[in-house]
């Protein structure tokens, strides 16, 4: 059973301190919702754990089953089992979805998946996410609608079966139908019990479909409150107002 | 009812985009490169002396490092040679003819001094003729392997009416080479010409190409430039009748210290012809310099013309420079479509992050992204073994350490 342990993580972007000491432990099978207002550092947490070069870790540690994640390159983190579903997935023109997914699966699994079983697996996963089979021939994220991009991210989640899944605002820009389809994909992965999920969201909407075990409220780079799923209901009713530092509301 | 032909001359200013060491991609427009006269007004002649000695200030020479041309502009005497082999195919005949043969110069009249030097210095011309109505299933391979020293060459590719063929021109070897290639595409013929440059790293190759596209004929032309120290290709397309279609594609991968230059001219004179230009380049290493100039002219009679040209360059490392100059001259208002675009950008680190975040190591991720960038050009090479060979070569070159990496 895998455990991601984030201890006193401090992260800066271009010399500006964004995360000011975050501690969080995510175990396989658990789902943690990270909630907070805009600019609270939610996405910074996601990208810092994934290793985006724009984010500089200035203190603290991140380990996955005791291994130092912060000393790994981006691709090493992914192969170790960290997966980031991005809020704004990047276009890769001329690279087909099929080629991209097989390249990724080859790296994550340590060998190229056999073609026929792979094709079956891909087809089945796409059908579950209600994706047109023609989708696999398109260039990665190029000309995709918002919903298609998010389905493609969750498709990767399902195929790559990470130890830790970080979902960065996966719900943003989705209509209710797409949100349900995407949430079902996440729930299939959760049901496997092998993956710990870090669900980053501004809104409580997605939590109706993906019920978290823990909710952490992030404000101004620090966790200001933690609790069970009932905390999400508090936020749904009252918003983030009560967490705002008095100075910041002026 | 007929109305007087409208004369609508639009000259878009030249734009050059370059990335200097350490700077972000910048764009500038206008500048000293803006053409002052129609491209069609440039003199053409077989006589070397019809062209003034080149100073480097001429529009067509201003991007070329003249000192690295190995004396080709001065008409240095041939002291090297080229071994040329043509694969035997049914419906294809090969012969050598004297330069006085009427076929020589029937499509190409030199438009610059170097081309005139090459024509004057060639001992004879190789003629590869594809019979009318022949359907040649296998690609016709013309291998040109140059030795050390200077050599000149002249090739005439004569494709008969309604023929179908793919011709691959494969350039390897060293030395200094000046050459001219004429391509006549007969009425109703469909021909793909793939022109591959994989010369040694110290080789110099300057080549003028001229194609005449017959009535309702289709020419697909793909230039792949990977080798050499200096390679300069100037493809020109004219149309012999209405209904002609020319697709000109190019791929260049320009490494440290290399100069790759492609200057194109598509001259729409008959009506109802189509042209598409798609050139893509990737540059890596200090002193890598790529030049793309795309001139398209739509003459006063060329109603119903449909043309679009596009050049994209991807700068992979610091210290590389890409110049991109599209020019469009329109002398009639009755066009179906006319446009151009040019963009030079740096390698997108967000693409790299996205691929790496899926477990793909950096080198493989770069290769994936650059392969994707070149995909639409390489898809024009319909001969699969050749396409695979070119892809493998591009992969090798991308992985080769460059001086910039070592620094």
Short mmCIF file of N, CA, C and O in Angstrom, two decimals, chain A residues 94-168:
data_model
loop_
_atom_site.label_atom_id
_atom_site.label_comp_id
_atom_site.label_asym_id
_atom_site.label_seq_id
_atom_site.Cartn_x
_atom_site.Cartn_y
_atom_site.Cartn_z
N UNK A 94 0.63 16.94 -34.03
CA UNK A 94 1.29 15.91 -34.85
C UNK A 94 1.54 14.61 -34.11
O UNK A 94 1.98 13.64 -34.72
N UNK A 95 1.27 14.58 -32.80
CA UNK A 95 1.44 13.34 -32.04
C UNK A 95 0.05 12.80 -31.73
O UNK A 95 -0.74 13.47 -31.04
N UNK A 96 -0.27 11.63 -32.24
CA UNK A 96 -1.62 11.11 -32.06
C UNK A 96 -1.82 10.65 -30.61
O UNK A 96 -0.87 10.27 -29.92
N UNK A 97 -3.08 10.69 -30.18
CA UNK A 97 -3.44 10.22 -28.84
C UNK A 97 -2.96 8.78 -28.66
O UNK A 97 -2.37 8.43 -27.63
N UNK A 98 -3.18 7.93 -29.68
CA UNK A 98 -2.80 6.52 -29.58
C UNK A 98 -1.29 6.39 -29.35
O UNK A 98 -0.84 5.63 -28.48
N UNK A 99 -0.52 7.12 -30.12
CA UNK A 99 0.94 7.07 -30.00
C UNK A 99 1.40 7.58 -28.64
O UNK A 99 2.24 6.99 -27.96
N UNK A 100 0.81 8.69 -28.22
CA UNK A 100 1.16 9.31 -26.94
C UNK A 100 0.86 8.36 -25.77
O UNK A 100 1.70 8.13 -24.89
N UNK A 101 -0.34 7.77 -25.79
CA UNK A 101 -0.75 6.90 -24.68
C UNK A 101 0.13 5.65 -24.62
O UNK A 101 0.52 5.21 -23.55
N UNK A 102 0.47 5.11 -25.80
CA UNK A 102 1.29 3.89 -25.79
C UNK A 102 2.71 4.22 -25.35
O UNK A 102 3.33 3.44 -24.61
N UNK A 103 3.21 5.40 -25.75
CA UNK A 103 4.55 5.82 -25.30
C UNK A 103 4.57 5.94 -23.77
O UNK A 103 5.51 5.50 -23.11
N UNK A 104 3.51 6.55 -23.23
CA UNK A 104 3.43 6.74 -21.78
C UNK A 104 3.30 5.39 -21.08
O UNK A 104 4.01 5.11 -20.10
N UNK A 105 2.41 4.54 -21.58
CA UNK A 105 2.20 3.23 -20.95
C UNK A 105 3.48 2.40 -20.97
O UNK A 105 3.80 1.70 -20.01
N UNK A 106 4.22 2.52 -22.08
CA UNK A 106 5.49 1.78 -22.19
C UNK A 106 6.45 2.19 -21.08
O UNK A 106 7.10 1.35 -20.45
N UNK A 107 6.51 3.48 -20.81
CA UNK A 107 7.42 3.98 -19.78
C UNK A 107 6.94 3.61 -18.38
O UNK A 107 7.72 3.18 -17.54
N UNK A 108 5.66 3.79 -18.13
CA UNK A 108 5.13 3.56 -16.78
C UNK A 108 5.16 2.07 -16.44
O UNK A 108 5.46 1.68 -15.31
N UNK A 109 4.88 1.22 -17.43
CA UNK A 109 4.83 -0.22 -17.16
C UNK A 109 6.19 -0.88 -17.31
O UNK A 109 6.34 -2.05 -16.97
N UNK A 110 7.13 -0.15 -17.88
CA UNK A 110 8.48 -0.70 -18.00
C UNK A 110 8.69 -1.53 -19.25
O UNK A 110 9.80 -1.96 -19.54
N UNK A 111 7.64 -1.77 -20.02
CA UNK A 111 7.79 -2.45 -21.31
C UNK A 111 6.61 -2.08 -22.19
O UNK A 111 5.55 -1.69 -21.69
N UNK A 112 6.82 -2.19 -23.51
CA UNK A 112 5.75 -1.84 -24.44
C UNK A 112 4.61 -2.82 -24.28
O UNK A 112 4.83 -4.03 -24.33
N UNK A 113 3.38 -2.35 -24.05
CA UNK A 113 2.26 -3.29 -23.95
C UNK A 113 2.06 -4.01 -25.28
O UNK A 113 2.23 -3.42 -26.34
N UNK A 114 1.70 -5.28 -25.20
CA UNK A 114 1.45 -6.05 -26.43
C UNK A 114 0.28 -5.42 -27.18
O UNK A 114 -0.72 -5.05 -26.59
N UNK A 115 0.44 -5.36 -28.49
CA UNK A 115 -0.44 -4.53 -29.30
C UNK A 115 -1.92 -4.91 -29.20
O UNK A 115 -2.76 -4.04 -28.95
N UNK A 116 -2.24 -6.17 -29.37
CA UNK A 116 -3.66 -6.54 -29.40
C UNK A 116 -4.35 -6.32 -28.05
O UNK A 116 -5.41 -5.68 -28.00
N UNK A 117 -3.77 -6.83 -26.94
CA UNK A 117 -4.40 -6.54 -25.64
C UNK A 117 -4.47 -5.04 -25.35
O UNK A 117 -5.46 -4.54 -24.80
N UNK A 118 -3.43 -4.31 -25.77
CA UNK A 118 -3.41 -2.86 -25.55
C UNK A 118 -4.55 -2.19 -26.30
O UNK A 118 -5.27 -1.34 -25.75
N UNK A 119 -4.74 -2.58 -27.55
CA UNK A 119 -5.82 -1.98 -28.33
C UNK A 119 -7.18 -2.25 -27.70
O UNK A 119 -8.04 -1.36 -27.66
N UNK A 120 -7.33 -3.48 -27.19
CA UNK A 120 -8.59 -3.81 -26.52
C UNK A 120 -8.78 -2.96 -25.26
O UNK A 120 -9.86 -2.43 -25.00
N UNK A 121 -7.70 -2.85 -24.50
CA UNK A 121 -7.73 -2.08 -23.24
C UNK A 121 -8.08 -0.62 -23.52
O UNK A 121 -8.93 -0.01 -22.85
N UNK A 122 -7.43 -0.06 -24.54
CA UNK A 122 -7.65 1.34 -24.90
C UNK A 122 -9.10 1.56 -25.35
O UNK A 122 -9.76 2.52 -24.92
N UNK A 123 -9.56 0.65 -26.19
CA UNK A 123 -10.91 0.77 -26.72
C UNK A 123 -11.94 0.72 -25.59
O UNK A 123 -12.89 1.52 -25.55
N UNK A 124 -11.73 -0.22 -24.67
CA UNK A 124 -12.67 -0.38 -23.55
C UNK A 124 -12.65 0.86 -22.66
O UNK A 124 -13.70 1.37 -22.25
N UNK A 125 -11.44 1.37 -22.37
CA UNK A 125 -11.33 2.54 -21.49
C UNK A 125 -11.98 3.76 -22.14
O UNK A 125 -12.63 4.57 -21.48
N UNK A 126 -11.82 3.89 -23.46
CA UNK A 126 -12.43 5.03 -24.15
C UNK A 126 -13.95 4.91 -24.16
O UNK A 126 -14.65 5.91 -24.02
N UNK A 127 -14.44 3.67 -24.33
CA UNK A 127 -15.89 3.47 -24.34
C UNK A 127 -16.49 3.85 -22.99
O UNK A 127 -17.54 4.48 -22.93
N UNK A 128 -15.81 3.47 -21.90
CA UNK A 128 -16.30 3.81 -20.56
C UNK A 128 -16.41 5.33 -20.38
O UNK A 128 -17.30 5.81 -19.68
N UNK A 129 -15.50 6.05 -20.99
CA UNK A 129 -15.51 7.51 -20.86
C UNK A 129 -16.32 8.18 -21.98
O UNK A 129 -16.28 9.40 -22.15
N UNK A 130 -17.05 7.35 -22.73
CA UNK A 130 -17.90 7.82 -23.81
C UNK A 130 -17.13 8.68 -24.81
O UNK A 130 -17.54 9.77 -25.20
N UNK A 131 -15.95 8.14 -25.21
CA UNK A 131 -15.13 8.83 -26.20
C UNK A 131 -15.24 8.10 -27.54
O UNK A 131 -15.19 6.88 -27.59
N UNK A 132 -15.39 8.87 -28.61
CA UNK A 132 -15.43 8.34 -29.97
C UNK A 132 -14.10 7.64 -30.28
O UNK A 132 -13.04 8.17 -30.00
N UNK A 133 -14.15 6.41 -30.85
CA UNK A 133 -12.90 5.71 -31.18
C UNK A 133 -11.97 6.53 -32.09
O UNK A 133 -10.75 6.39 -32.03
N UNK A 134 -12.56 7.41 -32.93
CA UNK A 134 -11.75 8.23 -33.84
C UNK A 134 -10.83 9.17 -33.07
O UNK A 134 -9.84 9.69 -33.60
N UNK A 135 -11.15 9.39 -31.82
CA UNK A 135 -10.38 10.29 -30.95
C UNK A 135 -8.91 9.89 -30.89
O UNK A 135 -8.02 10.74 -30.82
N UNK A 136 -8.63 8.57 -30.92
CA UNK A 136 -7.25 8.12 -30.75
C UNK A 136 -6.37 8.52 -31.92
O UNK A 136 -5.14 8.51 -31.80
N UNK A 137 -6.97 8.89 -33.05
CA UNK A 137 -6.17 9.32 -34.19
C UNK A 137 -5.88 10.80 -34.21
O UNK A 137 -5.10 11.28 -35.04
N UNK A 138 -6.50 11.54 -33.28
CA UNK A 138 -6.28 13.00 -33.29
C UNK A 138 -5.00 13.37 -32.56
O UNK A 138 -4.48 12.62 -31.76
N UNK A 139 -4.50 14.58 -32.88
CA UNK A 139 -3.30 15.06 -32.19
C UNK A 139 -3.64 15.38 -30.74
O UNK A 139 -4.71 15.91 -30.45
N UNK A 140 -2.71 15.09 -29.84
CA UNK A 140 -2.91 15.25 -28.40
C UNK A 140 -3.40 16.67 -28.05
O UNK A 140 -2.69 17.65 -28.29
N UNK A 141 -4.61 16.74 -27.55
CA UNK A 141 -5.22 17.98 -27.04
C UNK A 141 -5.45 19.07 -28.08
O UNK A 141 -5.99 20.13 -27.76
N UNK A 142 -5.04 18.84 -29.33
CA UNK A 142 -5.16 19.88 -30.34
C UNK A 142 -6.61 19.98 -30.81
O UNK A 142 -7.17 19.00 -31.32
N UNK A 143 -7.21 21.13 -30.63
CA UNK A 143 -8.59 21.33 -31.03
C UNK A 143 -9.60 20.60 -30.15
O UNK A 143 -10.77 20.52 -30.50
N UNK A 144 -9.16 20.08 -29.01
CA UNK A 144 -10.09 19.39 -28.11
C UNK A 144 -10.97 20.43 -27.41
O UNK A 144 -10.50 21.50 -27.04
N UNK A 145 -12.23 20.05 -27.17
CA UNK A 145 -13.07 20.88 -26.31
C UNK A 145 -12.60 20.68 -24.86
O UNK A 145 -11.84 19.75 -24.56
N UNK A 146 -13.09 21.55 -23.97
CA UNK A 146 -12.71 21.44 -22.56
C UNK A 146 -13.05 20.05 -22.01
O UNK A 146 -12.25 19.43 -21.31
N UNK A 147 -14.23 19.55 -22.38
CA UNK A 147 -14.65 18.24 -21.90
C UNK A 147 -13.77 17.13 -22.45
O UNK A 147 -13.45 16.17 -21.74
N UNK A 148 -13.38 17.23 -23.73
CA UNK A 148 -12.53 16.21 -24.33
C UNK A 148 -11.16 16.17 -23.66
O UNK A 148 -10.58 15.11 -23.44
N UNK A 149 -10.64 17.35 -23.33
CA UNK A 149 -9.34 17.40 -22.66
C UNK A 149 -9.39 16.68 -21.32
O UNK A 149 -8.49 15.91 -20.97
N UNK A 150 -10.45 16.91 -20.56
CA UNK A 150 -10.55 16.30 -19.23
C UNK A 150 -10.79 14.80 -19.33
O UNK A 150 -10.23 14.02 -18.56
N UNK A 151 -11.58 14.38 -20.32
CA UNK A 151 -11.76 12.94 -20.52
C UNK A 151 -10.43 12.28 -20.87
O UNK A 151 -10.13 11.17 -20.43
N UNK A 152 -9.65 12.97 -21.70
CA UNK A 152 -8.35 12.45 -22.11
C UNK A 152 -7.42 12.33 -20.90
O UNK A 152 -6.65 11.36 -20.78
N UNK A 153 -7.48 13.27 -19.98
CA UNK A 153 -6.67 13.19 -18.76
C UNK A 153 -7.07 11.98 -17.92
O UNK A 153 -6.24 11.25 -17.41
N UNK A 154 -8.40 11.79 -17.77
CA UNK A 154 -8.88 10.68 -16.94
C UNK A 154 -8.65 9.34 -17.64
O UNK A 154 -8.39 8.32 -16.99
N UNK A 155 -8.68 9.35 -18.98
CA UNK A 155 -8.32 8.15 -19.74
C UNK A 155 -6.89 7.73 -19.38
O UNK A 155 -6.60 6.55 -19.16
N UNK A 156 -5.99 8.71 -19.34
CA UNK A 156 -4.61 8.42 -18.96
C UNK A 156 -4.52 7.89 -17.53
O UNK A 156 -3.78 6.95 -17.24
N UNK A 157 -5.31 8.51 -16.65
CA UNK A 157 -5.34 8.05 -15.25
C UNK A 157 -5.72 6.57 -15.19
O UNK A 157 -5.08 5.77 -14.50
N UNK A 158 -6.75 6.21 -15.94
CA UNK A 158 -7.23 4.83 -15.89
C UNK A 158 -6.23 3.86 -16.50
O UNK A 158 -6.10 2.72 -16.05
N UNK A 159 -5.53 4.30 -17.56
CA UNK A 159 -4.58 3.39 -18.23
C UNK A 159 -3.27 3.27 -17.46
O UNK A 159 -2.64 2.23 -17.46
N UNK A 160 -2.86 4.36 -16.81
CA UNK A 160 -1.53 4.36 -16.18
C UNK A 160 -1.59 3.90 -14.71
O UNK A 160 -0.55 3.59 -14.13
N UNK A 161 -2.79 3.86 -14.12
CA UNK A 161 -2.99 3.33 -12.76
C UNK A 161 -1.89 3.75 -11.79
O UNK A 161 -1.12 2.91 -11.29
N UNK A 162 -1.82 5.04 -11.49
CA UNK A 162 -0.74 5.52 -10.62
C UNK A 162 -0.98 5.16 -9.15
O UNK A 162 -2.07 4.75 -8.77
N UNK A 163 0.09 5.32 -8.36
CA UNK A 163 -0.06 5.14 -6.91
C UNK A 163 -0.74 6.36 -6.30
O UNK A 163 -1.52 6.23 -5.36
N UNK A 164 -0.38 7.52 -6.82
CA UNK A 164 -0.96 8.76 -6.33
C UNK A 164 -1.49 9.56 -7.52
O UNK A 164 -0.74 9.86 -8.45
N UNK A 165 -2.78 9.88 -7.49
CA UNK A 165 -3.39 10.67 -8.55
C UNK A 165 -3.69 12.07 -8.01
O UNK A 165 -4.39 12.20 -7.01
N UNK A 166 -3.11 13.08 -8.67
CA UNK A 166 -3.41 14.46 -8.30
C UNK A 166 -4.30 15.03 -9.40
O UNK A 166 -3.88 15.08 -10.56
N UNK A 167 -5.50 15.41 -9.05
CA UNK A 167 -6.44 15.91 -10.05
C UNK A 167 -6.60 17.42 -9.83
O UNK A 167 -7.21 17.84 -8.86
N UNK A 168 -6.01 18.19 -10.74
CA UNK A 168 -6.00 19.65 -10.57
C UNK A 168 -7.21 20.26 -11.27
O UNK A 168 -7.23 20.38 -12.49
#
